[in-house]
Each structure stands twice: as structure tokens, then as C-alpha cells.
Coordinates of C-alpha atoms and ligand atoms in Angstrom, one line a residue:
X1 CA -21.0 0.5 16.9
X2 CA -18.5 2.7 15.3
X3 CA -16.0 -0.3 15.7
X4 CA -17.8 -1.8 13.2
X5 CA -17.1 0.5 10.4
X6 CA -16.2 -1.1 6.7
X7 CA -12.5 0.7 6.7
X8 CA -11.6 -1.2 9.8
X9 CA -13.5 -4.5 10.1
X10 CA -12.9 -5.0 6.9
X11 CA -9.7 -6.2 4.4
X12 CA -8.5 -4.0 2.0
X13 CA -6.7 -5.2 -1.3
X14 CA -4.5 -4.3 -3.5
X15 CA -5.1 -4.5 -7.1
X16 CA -1.8 -3.3 -10.0
X17 CA -3.8 -2.7 -12.9
X18 CA -1.3 -3.5 -15.3
X19 CA -1.4 -6.4 -14.1
X20 CA -5.3 -7.8 -12.6
X21 CA -6.5 -8.7 -15.7
X22 CA -6.4 -7.6 -19.6
X23 CA -9.6 -7.6 -21.2
X24 CA -8.1 -6.8 -24.4
X25 CA -5.4 -8.4 -25.4
X26 CA -2.7 -5.8 -25.8
X27 CA -0.9 -7.2 -22.7
X28 CA -1.5 -4.9 -20.0
X29 CA -4.5 -5.7 -17.3
X30 CA -7.4 -3.1 -17.5
X31 CA -10.4 -1.7 -15.6
X32 CA -12.5 -3.8 -18.0
X33 CA -10.6 -7.0 -16.6
X34 CA -11.4 -6.4 -13.3
X35 CA -14.4 -6.0 -13.1
X36 CA -14.4 -9.2 -14.7
X37 CA -12.4 -10.5 -11.5
X38 CA -15.2 -9.4 -9.2
X39 CA -16.6 -12.3 -8.5
X40 CA -13.3 -13.7 -7.9
X41 CA -12.7 -11.2 -5.1
X42 CA -15.7 -12.1 -3.1
X43 CA -15.1 -15.2 -3.3
X44 CA -11.4 -14.8 -1.8
X45 CA -13.0 -12.4 1.1
X46 CA -11.9 -9.1 0.6
X47 CA -14.0 -5.7 1.6
X48 CA -11.8 -3.2 -0.4
X49 CA -10.1 -2.5 -3.2
X50 CA -7.3 -0.1 -3.6
X51 CA -6.5 0.4 -7.1
X52 CA -2.9 1.8 -8.1
X53 CA -3.3 4.7 -10.0
X54 CA -5.0 4.4 -14.3
X55 CA -5.2 7.8 -14.8
X56 CA -3.7 9.2 -18.1
X57 CA -0.1 9.1 -18.1
X58 CA 3.1 9.1 -20.5
X59 CA 4.0 6.2 -18.1
X60 CA 7.0 7.4 -17.0
X61 CA 6.4 5.8 -13.7
X62 CA 3.9 3.5 -14.6
X63 CA 0.5 6.0 -14.1
X64 CA 2.5 7.8 -10.6
X65 CA 2.3 10.5 -13.2
X66 CA 0.1 12.1 -14.0
X67 CA -1.1 14.2 -17.0
X68 CA -4.5 14.5 -16.2
X69 CA -6.8 13.8 -12.7
X70 CA -10.1 13.4 -13.9
X71 CA -9.8 10.8 -16.6
X72 CA -8.7 7.3 -17.2
X73 CA -6.3 6.1 -19.6
X74 CA -7.1 4.4 -23.0
X75 CA -4.5 1.8 -21.3
X76 CA -6.7 1.3 -18.5
X77 CA -10.2 2.4 -20.8
X78 CA -12.8 5.3 -19.8
X79 CA -14.2 6.8 -17.5
X80 CA -17.5 4.7 -18.4
X81 CA -15.2 1.6 -17.7
X82 CA -15.2 2.7 -14.5
X83 CA -18.0 4.2 -12.9
X84 CA -19.1 0.6 -14.1
X85 CA -16.6 -1.1 -11.9
X86 CA -17.4 0.9 -9.0
X87 CA -21.4 0.3 -9.1
X88 CA -20.7 -3.6 -9.9
X89 CA -18.4 -3.6 -7.3
X90 CA -20.9 -1.9 -4.7
X91 CA -23.4 -4.6 -5.7
X92 CA -21.0 -6.8 -4.0
X93 CA -20.1 -5.1 -1.0
X94 CA -16.5 -4.0 -2.2
X95 CA -15.7 -1.2 -2.0
X96 CA -13.3 1.3 -3.6
X97 CA -11.0 3.5 -2.8
X98 CA -8.3 5.1 -5.5
X99 CA -4.9 5.8 -5.8
X100 CA -4.4 9.5 -5.2
X101 CA -0.8 11.1 -6.5
X102 CA -1.1 14.9 -4.8
X103 CA 3.0 15.0 -4.3
X104 CA 3.5 15.5 -8.5
X105 CA 2.8 15.8 -11.9
X106 CA 3.4 14.6 -14.9
X107 CA 5.8 16.9 -17.3
X108 CA 3.4 17.0 -19.5
X109 CA -0.2 18.4 -17.3
X110 CA -1.3 21.1 -19.0
X111 CA -0.2 22.1 -15.6
X112 CA 3.3 22.0 -16.1
X113 CA 2.8 22.6 -19.4
X114 CA 2.4 26.1 -18.6
X115 CA 4.2 27.0 -15.5
X116 CA 7.7 25.7 -18.0
X117 CA 6.1 27.6 -20.5
X118 CA 7.6 31.6 -18.5
X119 CA 8.8 32.8 -15.8
X120 CA 5.2 35.1 -15.9
X121 CA 3.1 32.3 -16.6
X122 CA 0.4 32.5 -13.7
X123 CA 0.8 28.4 -13.0
X124 CA 5.0 29.1 -12.4
X125 CA 4.6 28.7 -9.0
X126 CA 2.1 25.8 -8.9
X127 CA 5.9 24.0 -8.7
X128 CA 9.4 24.3 -7.2
X129 CA 11.4 26.6 -9.5
X130 CA 14.9 27.9 -8.4
X131 CA 17.8 29.7 -9.4
X132 CA 20.8 27.7 -9.8
X133 CA 23.8 28.7 -7.8
X134 CA 26.4 31.2 -9.6
X135 CA 28.4 28.9 -10.8
X136 CA 25.4 27.0 -12.2
X137 CA 24.7 24.2 -10.7
X138 CA 21.9 22.6 -9.0
X139 CA 20.4 25.5 -6.5
X140 CA 21.0 22.4 -3.0
X141 CA 22.1 18.9 -2.5
X142 CA 18.9 17.7 -2.7
X143 CA 18.4 14.1 -4.5
X144 CA 15.6 12.3 -6.2
X145 CA 14.6 9.5 -4.6
X146 CA 15.3 7.1 -8.3
X147 CA 19.0 8.7 -8.2
X148 CA 21.2 11.9 -9.0
X149 CA 19.8 15.1 -8.8
X150 CA 16.1 16.1 -7.4
X151 CA 16.6 19.4 -9.7
X152 CA 16.7 19.5 -13.2
X153 CA 17.5 22.7 -15.5
X154 CA 14.8 23.8 -18.0
X155 CA 16.8 25.6 -20.6
X156 CA 13.8 27.7 -22.0
X157 CA 12.8 30.0 -18.9
X158 CA 17.0 29.8 -17.6
X159 CA 16.1 27.7 -13.5
X160 CA 15.8 24.3 -12.0
X161 CA 12.9 22.6 -11.3
X162 CA 12.6 19.9 -8.2
X163 CA 10.9 16.8 -8.4
X164 CA 11.1 14.2 -5.3
X165 CA 11.3 10.8 -8.5
X166 CA 11.7 11.4 -12.2
X167 CA 12.9 14.1 -13.8
X168 CA 9.3 13.8 -15.9
X169 CA 7.3 13.9 -12.0
X170 CA 7.4 17.6 -11.2
X171 CA 6.8 18.0 -7.3
X172 CA 3.9 21.0 -7.2
X173 CA 4.1 23.4 -4.9
X174 CA 1.7 22.4 -1.5
X175 CA 2.9 26.2 -0.7
X176 CA -0.2 27.4 -2.8
X177 CA -3.3 27.7 -2.0
X178 CA -4.2 27.4 -5.6
X179 CA -2.7 24.1 -6.1
X180 CA -4.7 22.6 -2.8
X181 CA -7.6 24.1 -4.4
X182 CA -7.4 22.3 -7.8
X183 CA -6.6 18.8 -6.1
X184 CA -9.0 18.9 -3.4
X185 CA -11.2 19.4 -6.3
X186 CA -10.0 16.3 -7.7
X187 CA -10.5 14.3 -5.1
X188 CA -14.4 16.5 -4.7
X189 CA -14.6 14.8 -8.7
X190 CA -14.0 11.2 -7.5
X191 CA -16.1 11.2 -4.0
X192 CA -18.2 12.4 -6.5
X193 CA -18.2 9.6 -8.0
X194 CA -19.0 7.1 -5.4
X195 CA -15.2 6.4 -4.2
X196 CA -15.2 4.8 -1.0
X197 CA -11.8 7.0 -0.1
X198 CA -8.0 7.6 -1.5
X199 CA -4.2 5.9 -0.9
X200 CA -2.5 9.0 -0.6
X201 CA 0.7 8.3 -2.7
X202 CA 3.6 9.9 -0.9
X203 CA 1.5 11.9 1.7
X204 CA 4.2 12.9 3.3
X205 CA 6.9 14.8 0.8
X206 CA 4.3 17.3 -0.5
X207 CA 6.2 19.9 1.9
X208 CA 9.6 20.6 1.0
X209 CA 11.5 23.3 3.2
X210 CA 10.9 26.9 3.0
X211 CA 15.2 27.9 2.9
X212 CA 15.6 25.2 0.5
X213 CA 18.2 24.6 2.9
X214 CA 20.6 21.7 1.8
X215 CA 19.7 17.8 3.4
X216 CA 22.7 16.3 6.3
X217 CA 24.9 14.1 4.2
X218 CA 24.3 10.9 5.4
X219 CA 27.1 9.3 6.4
X220 CA 26.9 5.4 6.5
X221 CA 26.5 5.8 2.9
X222 CA 29.4 6.6 0.7
X223 CA 29.6 9.5 -1.3
X224 CA 29.7 9.0 -5.2
X225 CA 26.5 6.7 -4.8
X226 CA 24.0 8.7 -6.8
X227 CA 21.6 6.8 -4.7
X228 CA 19.3 9.5 -2.0
X229 CA 20.1 7.3 0.3
X230 CA 23.1 9.6 0.4
X231 CA 21.6 12.8 2.6
X232 CA 18.9 12.4 4.8
X233 CA 15.3 13.8 3.9
X234 CA 15.7 16.4 6.4
X235 CA 14.2 19.3 4.7
X236 CA 12.5 17.4 1.4
X237 CA 9.9 15.2 3.8
X238 CA 8.0 15.0 6.5
X239 CA 7.9 18.9 7.4
X240 CA 5.9 20.2 10.2
X241 CA 4.0 21.5 7.7
X242 CA 1.8 19.2 5.5
X243 CA -0.2 18.0 8.6
X244 CA -2.3 20.9 8.1
X245 CA -3.0 19.8 4.4
X246 CA -3.6 16.2 5.7
X247 CA -6.3 17.4 8.2
X248 CA -7.4 19.8 5.4
X249 CA -8.3 16.3 3.2
X250 CA -9.9 14.3 5.4
X251 CA -12.1 17.6 6.1
X252 CA -12.5 17.3 1.8
X253 CA -13.3 13.2 2.6
X254 CA -15.3 14.2 5.1
X255 CA -17.5 16.6 3.2
X256 CA -19.0 13.1 1.6
X257 CA -19.0 10.9 4.5
X258 CA -22.5 11.6 6.0
X259 CA -24.0 9.8 3.5
X260 CA -24.0 6.9 5.6
X261 CA -21.2 5.8 3.2
X262 CA -18.1 6.6 5.3
X263 CA -15.1 6.8 3.4
X264 CA -11.5 6.5 4.0
X265 CA -8.0 8.5 3.8
X266 CA -5.2 6.5 3.7
X267 CA -1.9 7.7 3.7
X268 CA 1.5 6.3 2.1
X269 CA 4.0 6.9 4.4
X270 CA 8.1 5.4 5.2
X271 CA 8.1 7.2 8.1
X272 CA 9.5 5.5 12.0
X273 CA 6.6 5.0 14.3
X274 CA 7.3 8.2 16.0
X275 CA 6.1 10.6 13.5
X276 CA 4.0 8.4 12.1
X277 CA 1.5 8.9 14.4
X278 CA 2.0 12.7 13.8
X279 CA -0.1 11.8 10.7
X280 CA -3.3 10.5 12.7
X281 CA -3.6 14.5 12.6
X282 CA -4.5 16.1 16.2
X283 CA -7.3 15.1 18.4
X284 CA -10.8 17.6 18.5
X285 CA -13.5 16.4 20.6
X286 CA -12.0 13.1 21.2
X287 CA -11.8 12.9 17.1
X288 CA -8.3 12.3 15.6
X289 CA -8.6 15.0 12.6
X290 CA -5.6 12.8 10.4
X291 CA -6.0 10.3 7.8
X292 CA -7.2 7.2 9.4
X293 CA -4.9 5.0 8.2
X294 CA -1.4 6.0 7.9
X295 CA 0.4 3.1 6.6
X296 CA 2.5 0.3 9.2
X297 CA 5.2 -0.4 6.6
X298 CA 6.8 -2.6 9.7
X299 CA 5.8 -5.5 8.6
X300 CA 8.1 -5.6 5.4
X301 CA 11.3 -4.3 6.6
X302 CA 11.1 -6.5 9.7
X303 CA 13.7 -9.3 10.7
X304 CA 11.1 -12.2 10.5
X305 CA 11.8 -13.5 14.0
X306 CA 9.3 -14.3 16.9
X307 CA 11.0 -11.4 19.0
X308 CA 11.6 -8.8 16.7
X309 CA 7.7 -9.1 15.0
X310 CA 6.8 -9.2 18.3
X311 CA 8.5 -6.4 20.2
X312 CA 6.8 -4.3 16.5
X313 CA 3.8 -5.2 17.6
X314 CA 3.9 -3.8 21.4
X315 CA 5.6 -0.6 20.7
X316 CA 3.1 0.3 17.7
X317 CA 0.0 -0.4 20.2
X318 CA 1.7 1.5 23.1
X319 CA 2.3 3.9 20.3
X320 CA -1.6 4.9 18.8
X321 CA -2.9 8.0 19.6
X322 CA -6.0 7.5 21.8
X323 CA -8.8 7.0 19.1
X324 CA -6.3 5.6 16.1
X325 CA -7.5 2.4 14.4
X326 CA -4.2 0.3 13.5
X327 CA -2.8 -1.6 10.5
X328 CA -0.7 -3.6 8.6
X329 CA 0.9 -4.1 5.3
X330 CA 2.4 -7.1 4.0
X331 CA 3.0 -6.3 0.4
X332 CA 2.9 -3.3 -1.7
X333 CA 3.8 -3.0 -5.6
X334 CA 7.4 -1.5 -5.3
X335 CA 8.6 -3.7 -2.1
X336 CA 9.3 -7.6 -2.9
X337 CA 6.8 -9.7 -2.2
X338 CA 6.5 -11.5 1.5
X339 CA 6.5 -15.0 -0.7
X340 CA 10.1 -14.5 -1.3
X341 CA 11.2 -12.8 1.8
X342 CA 10.3 -15.3 4.1
X343 CA 9.9 -18.0 1.9
X344 CA 6.6 -20.1 0.7
X345 CA 5.7 -21.8 3.9
X346 CA 6.3 -19.1 6.2
X347 CA 4.1 -17.4 4.2
X348 CA 1.3 -18.8 5.5
X349 CA 2.1 -17.1 8.9
X350 CA 2.6 -14.1 7.8
X351 CA -0.5 -13.9 6.3
X352 CA -2.0 -15.3 9.2
X353 CA -0.4 -13.1 11.3
X354 CA -1.6 -10.0 9.1
X355 CA -5.3 -11.4 9.6
X356 CA -5.1 -11.5 12.4
X357 CA -3.6 -8.7 13.8
X358 CA -5.4 -5.9 15.7
X359 CA -6.0 -3.6 12.9
X360 CA -6.7 -2.8 9.3
X361 CA -4.6 -5.7 6.5
X362 CA -3.3 -4.3 3.0
X363 CA -2.8 -7.7 1.1
X364 CA -1.2 -7.1 -2.2
X365 CA -2.6 -8.8 -4.9
X366 CA -0.8 -12.4 -5.7
X367 CA 0.2 -13.0 -2.4
X368 CA -2.8 -15.0 -1.7
X369 CA -1.4 -17.4 -4.0
X370 CA 2.0 -17.3 -2.6
X371 CA 3.5 -15.4 -5.8
X372 CA 7.3 -15.0 -5.7
X373 CA 9.4 -12.0 -7.2
X374 CA 10.3 -12.7 -10.9
X375 CA 13.2 -12.1 -11.8
X376 CA 13.4 -9.9 -14.8
X377 CA 16.1 -10.6 -17.4
X378 CA 17.9 -6.6 -17.8
X379 CA 16.4 -6.3 -21.8
X380 CA 13.2 -6.8 -20.1
X381 CA 13.5 -4.0 -17.2
X382 CA 10.7 -1.6 -17.2
X383 CA 10.6 -0.1 -13.5
X384 CA 12.9 3.7 -13.8
X385 CA 13.9 3.2 -10.5
X386 CA 16.5 -0.1 -11.4
X387 CA 17.2 2.5 -15.2
X388 CA 18.4 4.4 -13.2
X389 CA 20.3 2.6 -10.8
X390 CA 21.2 -0.8 -12.5
X391 CA 22.1 -3.3 -10.5
X392 CA 21.3 -2.6 -7.0
X393 CA 18.6 -4.5 -6.4
X394 CA 15.9 -1.4 -5.9
X395 CA 14.4 -2.4 -9.3
X396 CA 10.2 -3.2 -9.1
X397 CA 9.0 -5.2 -11.4
X398 CA 10.0 -8.8 -10.2
X399 CA 7.5 -8.4 -7.7
X400 CA 4.9 -6.4 -10.4
X401 CA 4.3 -9.5 -12.9
X402 CA 0.7 -10.1 -14.1
X403 CA -1.5 -12.2 -12.0
X404 CA -2.1 -15.9 -12.7
X405 CA -5.3 -16.7 -12.6
X406 CA -5.3 -20.3 -14.7
X407 CA -3.3 -22.7 -16.5
X408 CA -3.9 -21.6 -20.0
X409 CA -1.8 -19.7 -21.7
X410 CA -0.4 -16.5 -20.6
X411 CA -2.1 -17.8 -17.1
X412 CA -5.5 -16.5 -18.0
X413 CA -3.8 -12.7 -18.0
X414 CA -3.7 -11.7 -21.5
X415 CA -4.7 -13.0 -25.2
X416 CA -2.1 -11.2 -26.7
X417 CA 2.0 -10.4 -25.0
X418 CA 2.2 -10.3 -21.7
X419 CA 4.0 -6.7 -20.6
X420 CA 6.2 -8.3 -18.0
X421 CA 7.0 -11.7 -18.0
X422 CA 5.1 -14.6 -16.1
X423 CA 6.5 -16.1 -13.1
X424 CA 7.5 -19.3 -14.2
X425 CA 5.3 -21.2 -11.9
X426 CA 2.2 -19.8 -13.2
X427 CA 0.9 -23.8 -14.9
X428 CA 0.7 -24.8 -11.4
X429 CA 0.3 -22.2 -9.3
X430 CA -3.0 -20.1 -10.3
X431 CA -6.1 -19.3 -8.7
X432 CA -8.0 -22.1 -10.7
X433 CA -6.1 -24.8 -10.1
X434 CA -5.4 -23.6 -5.9
X435 CA -8.7 -22.9 -5.7
X436 CA -9.3 -26.6 -5.8
X437 CA -7.0 -28.1 -3.8
X438 CA -8.1 -28.3 -0.3
X439 CA -4.2 -27.0 1.3
X440 CA -3.8 -24.3 -0.2
X441 CA -1.8 -21.2 -0.1
X442 CA -5.4 -20.4 -1.8
X443 CA -7.6 -22.0 0.4
X444 CA -5.7 -20.9 3.3
X445 CA -6.4 -17.2 2.5
X446 CA -10.4 -17.8 2.2
X447 CA -10.4 -19.6 4.8
X448 CA -8.4 -17.2 7.4
X449 CA -10.8 -14.4 5.9
X450 CA -14.0 -16.3 6.3
X451 CA -13.0 -16.9 10.0
X452 CA -12.8 -13.4 10.2
X453 CA -15.7 -13.2 9.3
X454 CA -17.2 -15.1 11.5
X455 CA -15.2 -13.8 15.0
X456 CA -15.5 -9.8 15.2
X457 CA -13.5 -10.2 18.1
X458 CA -10.3 -11.0 15.4
X459 CA -11.5 -8.2 13.1
X460 CA -12.1 -5.1 15.8
X461 CA -11.6 -7.3 19.1
X462 CA -8.5 -6.5 21.8
X463 CA -5.7 -7.2 21.6
X464 CA -3.4 -9.0 24.5
X465 CA -0.3 -10.1 23.7
X466 CA 0.8 -13.6 25.7
X467 CA 3.6 -14.6 24.7
X468 CA 6.9 -14.7 23.2
X469 CA 9.4 -17.4 22.8
X470 CA 12.2 -18.4 20.2
X471 CA 10.2 -19.1 17.2
X472 CA 6.4 -18.6 19.0
X473 CA 4.9 -15.6 18.6
X474 CA 1.1 -15.8 20.9
X475 CA -1.5 -13.4 21.2
X476 CA -5.4 -13.7 21.7
X477 CA -8.3 -10.9 20.3
X478 CA -10.7 -10.0 22.8
X479 CA -14.0 -9.0 20.9
X480 CA -17.4 -8.8 23.5
X481 CA -18.7 -12.9 22.0
X482 CA -15.1 -14.4 23.0
X483 CA -12.0 -14.8 22.8
X484 CA -9.6 -16.3 20.0
X485 CA -6.0 -17.6 20.5
X486 CA -3.4 -16.8 17.8
X487 CA -0.3 -19.5 18.1
X488 CA 2.6 -18.7 15.0
X489 CA 6.0 -20.6 14.5
X490 CA 8.2 -18.6 12.7
X491 CA 10.7 -21.3 12.7
X492 CA 11.3 -24.3 11.0
X493 CA 11.0 -26.8 14.2
X494 CA 7.6 -28.0 16.1
X495 CA 7.4 -25.9 18.6
X496 CA 5.2 -27.0 22.2
X497 CA 3.1 -24.5 23.2
X498 CA 2.7 -24.2 26.9
X499 CA -0.6 -25.4 27.9
X500 CA -1.3 -22.5 30.2
X501 CA -1.9 -20.4 26.7
X502 CA -5.0 -22.2 25.7
X503 CA -8.2 -22.2 26.4
X504 CA -10.6 -24.3 28.5
X505 CA -11.8 -27.1 26.1
X506 CA -9.6 -25.7 22.9
X507 CA -11.3 -26.2 19.3
X508 CA -8.8 -25.0 16.7
X509 CA -10.6 -23.2 14.2
X510 CA -7.9 -23.2 11.3
X511 CA -4.0 -23.8 10.8
X512 CA -1.7 -22.3 8.4
X513 CA -1.6 -26.3 7.8
X514 CA -5.4 -26.8 7.2
X515 CA -5.9 -30.1 8.8
X516 CA -6.6 -29.2 12.1
X517 CA -10.5 -28.9 12.4
X518 CA -12.3 -29.2 16.0
X519 CA -10.8 -30.4 19.6
X520 CA -7.7 -30.0 20.6
X521 CA -5.6 -32.7 21.7
X522 CA -3.2 -31.4 24.9
X523 CA -0.4 -30.6 25.2
X524 CA -0.1 -28.9 21.4
X525 CA 2.7 -28.8 19.5
X526 CA 3.0 -26.6 16.7
X527 CA 4.8 -27.5 13.8
X528 CA 7.5 -26.3 11.8
X529 CA 6.1 -23.3 9.7
X530 CA 2.6 -23.8 11.4
X531 CA 0.1 -21.0 12.5
X532 CA -3.3 -21.8 14.3
X533 CA -5.7 -20.3 16.1
X534 CA -8.1 -21.4 18.8
X535 CA -11.0 -20.7 20.7
X536 CA -12.9 -22.2 24.2
X537 CA -15.4 -24.6 22.8
X538 CA -18.3 -22.4 24.9
X539 CA -16.8 -19.1 22.8
X540 CA -17.3 -21.6 19.9
X541 CA -20.3 -22.4 20.3
X542 CA -22.3 -19.1 21.1
X543 CA -20.4 -17.4 17.8
X544 CA -20.6 -19.8 15.5
X545 CA -24.3 -20.9 16.0
Ligands
GLC1 C1 4.9 6.5 -3.8 C2 4.3 4.2 -5.2 C3 5.8 4.4 -6.2 C4 6.0 5.8 -7.0 C5 6.3 6.6 -6.5 C6 6.4 8.0 -6.6 O1 5.8 5.0 -3.4 O2 4.2 3.5 -4.5 O3 5.3 3.6 -6.7 O4 7.1 5.5 -8.1 O5 5.7 6.9 -5.8 O6 4.8 9.0 -7.0

């Protein structure tokens, strides 16, 4: 029964609010825009929206620099807009997950304004202030993830403060209990409003070494590169004490879980699998105490080959703690889009993989229509990461371009001037056009999502690896009501499927090419870049009846 909980069986869809739907013509998406698109999202068939930050912010890092955790930036609307969005999402059975950014605030947040005002200020210790070395240089060798030193000198009080990202994003001191209480109250503020959970930004960053030791130098990276990759973040991320905070956050979320509406804690964590597993938390009386879904980003960096993916899935399944529920992510607002990474044809195979592996899938907006990274000319670059490290290919604007809704001006995203240029293909690659095409990638996503609902084995069934070849990767999902086989061709050439993989009386439930339905003639040959979901006829009858 508990496997039916929404955050296990459902599909999460990430909305980057700046780029989803503008409602007031300023060229920037907003909450009212998202509200107007709820029917489109319900039609797509997702279960929950995770909305990237919409809080008051100077937008140095486009909302990941927060100046007030309990409000809405005027660019995005008002708290009343949020309440309307939440109520109307819930009315459609769509959950809302909000972004929590506890590692750092904006430098304009009143807490930091106070903290930097004097060494004696009560909030001084809410951030990480240190003296420089005797020669005046920064306290240690820690580097910013966005390039350059992670320490900025503050003239007024003569000390350095630490920032894992921009200088406009000072890190909070999570060793201070008052900081913890303040942030847990922020969580309660949104939980009380009715949100269904949090995606916690860089949760593995919260605690830094108490001795502020130098990070080890990374021998593989050229010195003078100025990028954070020059050092190994041993003393700045994944410190053992952070796990206690993850559990405290989980307890806050659970304070609100009794209402018959379970809430979820998702952690943004880029760590090797054994370390990632620790974020599920300790097991107490058989219940894991940490994040329910520590984001699993392995598909984002994976070599796109059948054997490599098979290995990733097996190792991940094997590493999960007892009771730990898996999850899979194909893309997000920080990484190149899937259709650019693997090509448009493989993007369907990737989506079939994402939506049939065991574990909660997170889908990035626009991937359902095959949006690709958009080249942004230098003079239009918005992303501070790209501005700090130009020309290294780190910029995130390409995957943040406006959603392509229809063939009207600016793809129906805005009546004004879009904050970031649209993909050149918008006039044909948009929701309205692709919805009418029975063979489009959007139609494929809709049918795949509908299939997950019809065959619960696809959402919550057990995972059974069945075979891997040079290009073919096949597995089964097994539930009480039946067994479903997934076969994916990672190559561009046809592959023959060994008949032993096939259920008796095989019936095609869905092909990425959207042209197979009903009884399958054997032997089956998958076309290049084709994936197929197959069931045996008796099960198909029972389940679909
Ligand atoms: C996370 C966000 C990213 C942001 C960074 C700093 O990695 O996903 O967009 O820039 O944290 O908040």
C-alpha cells in the first residue's frame, strides 16, 4: 500500500519559472503563467511540479540568491498568485514542490545586511566570517563553484566571508542553531500554506569543515584555471555533520505528513553513489530518517551506451538502503538538455528509460517536446557562471530558454521581449503543433505517461534486469497485476531481440516510434533508436480490463 504514495508512483516535472509562461508581457515567466498552464500539464500526465525559486531576489543567480524566504518576487507575482496556483494545482491532483535554498542567502537578505554591519552584531555568526592570513590573503584555498576564490573581503569589518557560489550568495553558518531554527520556520511557512514538499538546493554543502582546512589540490586540473575543479571539495561539501541536518529537515516535513497528505524532501546532491546513499538517512525501526529522494543524477553524465546504462542501474539498485526508494533525473536547469546530449531520436529512448526504470522520474520542462540547447550569443549571456568563466562551456542559458507553446509570436511564451532568446525551431517544435501529430515526441510522452498509470508495475513494480548487448538493454517491471518488458535500442542500427526475452503472446503497449500496437509478430527486430514496452497477452487483458 505504502508504495502507492504519490512521490513514489508519480512523475515530477521541473518548471523553471522565468522561462515557462509569461502572463504580464515583461518577457519573464511568472506564477500566474504557470497557473494558466495547469491544464496542459494535467494533459501531459505528470503528477507533481517542482518550481525553481520565485522568492524576492536581486537575481544575481536568477532566484538562487534569496532576499526573503517567505515572499514572492514581483517579477513572478504575489503570494496570492502562489496560493491560487497551489489551490488550482491541487484541484487537478497535481502536487507542488518548492525550492528551498538553505545553503546561502542573497547578500541583500536582512540577515546578511545585519551580519556584515559589525563584528558585534548578533547575526555575525549566522554567516562564515574569518580573518585573512597574516599577509592579507584569504583564510584558505577554498574556491567558488562559479570560479575564483570563495572568500570575499569586507572592508567595513575587515574580515572575509565564505560563498560557495557568487559573492552575492554568502553561505549561512549551519553550525549555529539559530540559523537552523530560522530555516526550519521557513519550511513550516510553506508547509502550512500547503506545499507538498521541497527540493533542497545543494543540501550536501550545508556544513563546512570546523577547522577550515585547505582543500586538497586536484592534480588532474591545471593550476591557474581559476575554476573550482582545481581543488577537491573535501572540506567544503559532504561533511559528516550534514546528515544530522538532513534528518532534522525531514522531521520538519513529517510534522505535516499526518494530514493524509504525505510531503516529500528531495535533496540536490552531486556525489558518488556510496556517499549519495547516506542522504537517505539512518534507519530507525525500519524507517529511513533522511531525504526520501536524494536526487540521482547519474543519467545526466552517463556514457549513452546500453552496457554503461545497465551497469549504472544495477549498481544503483544494489546500493540502495533497505526501504530506500530510487529516483532518476534526465535533465535540469544546470545541465545540457537530453536531446542535445544524445540526439532527438535517442531522446525518446531516454524518456522511455526514465519513465520505466524503478524509481521516481523527474522530467525537465521542454524535454517532452524535444527542446535542445540554444546557442546564446555572447552579448546576450545572462548566466553568471558563464560570465565568470567565459568560453568554457559552463553556461546554463542554453537549457533555460523559453518554453515553446505554440506557433504565435515568441511561441506563446510572452507578448513582450523574451528574457532569453527562443530556440530557432519554435515555430514547428511547440506544444500546440506537436500535440496534433500522432507521431511526435510530445505524443510519445503523453502515451508513455498514460501507460504508467494503466500499468502500475511500471511505476512501483520490482526491477528485473534481463539482458544487455552492445546496443540492446532489456529489463522487466514486475507488479502484482503483471509483468511488463522494456526493450531499448541504444544504437542507430536495427537489433534482433532474442525470443527468450519475450513474454508469451506478446503485445506491444508502446513503441518510441508510435507505430506498434497489439500482437507482435516474432522474432522482433527493434529499429534503430527504438524502444518498446511489451506485455504478455493474458496480463494485458487483466490489467487493462
Ligand atoms: C544549485 C542550483 C543552481 C544554483 C546553485 C547555487 O546547484 O541548481 O542553479 O546556481 O545551486 O544556488
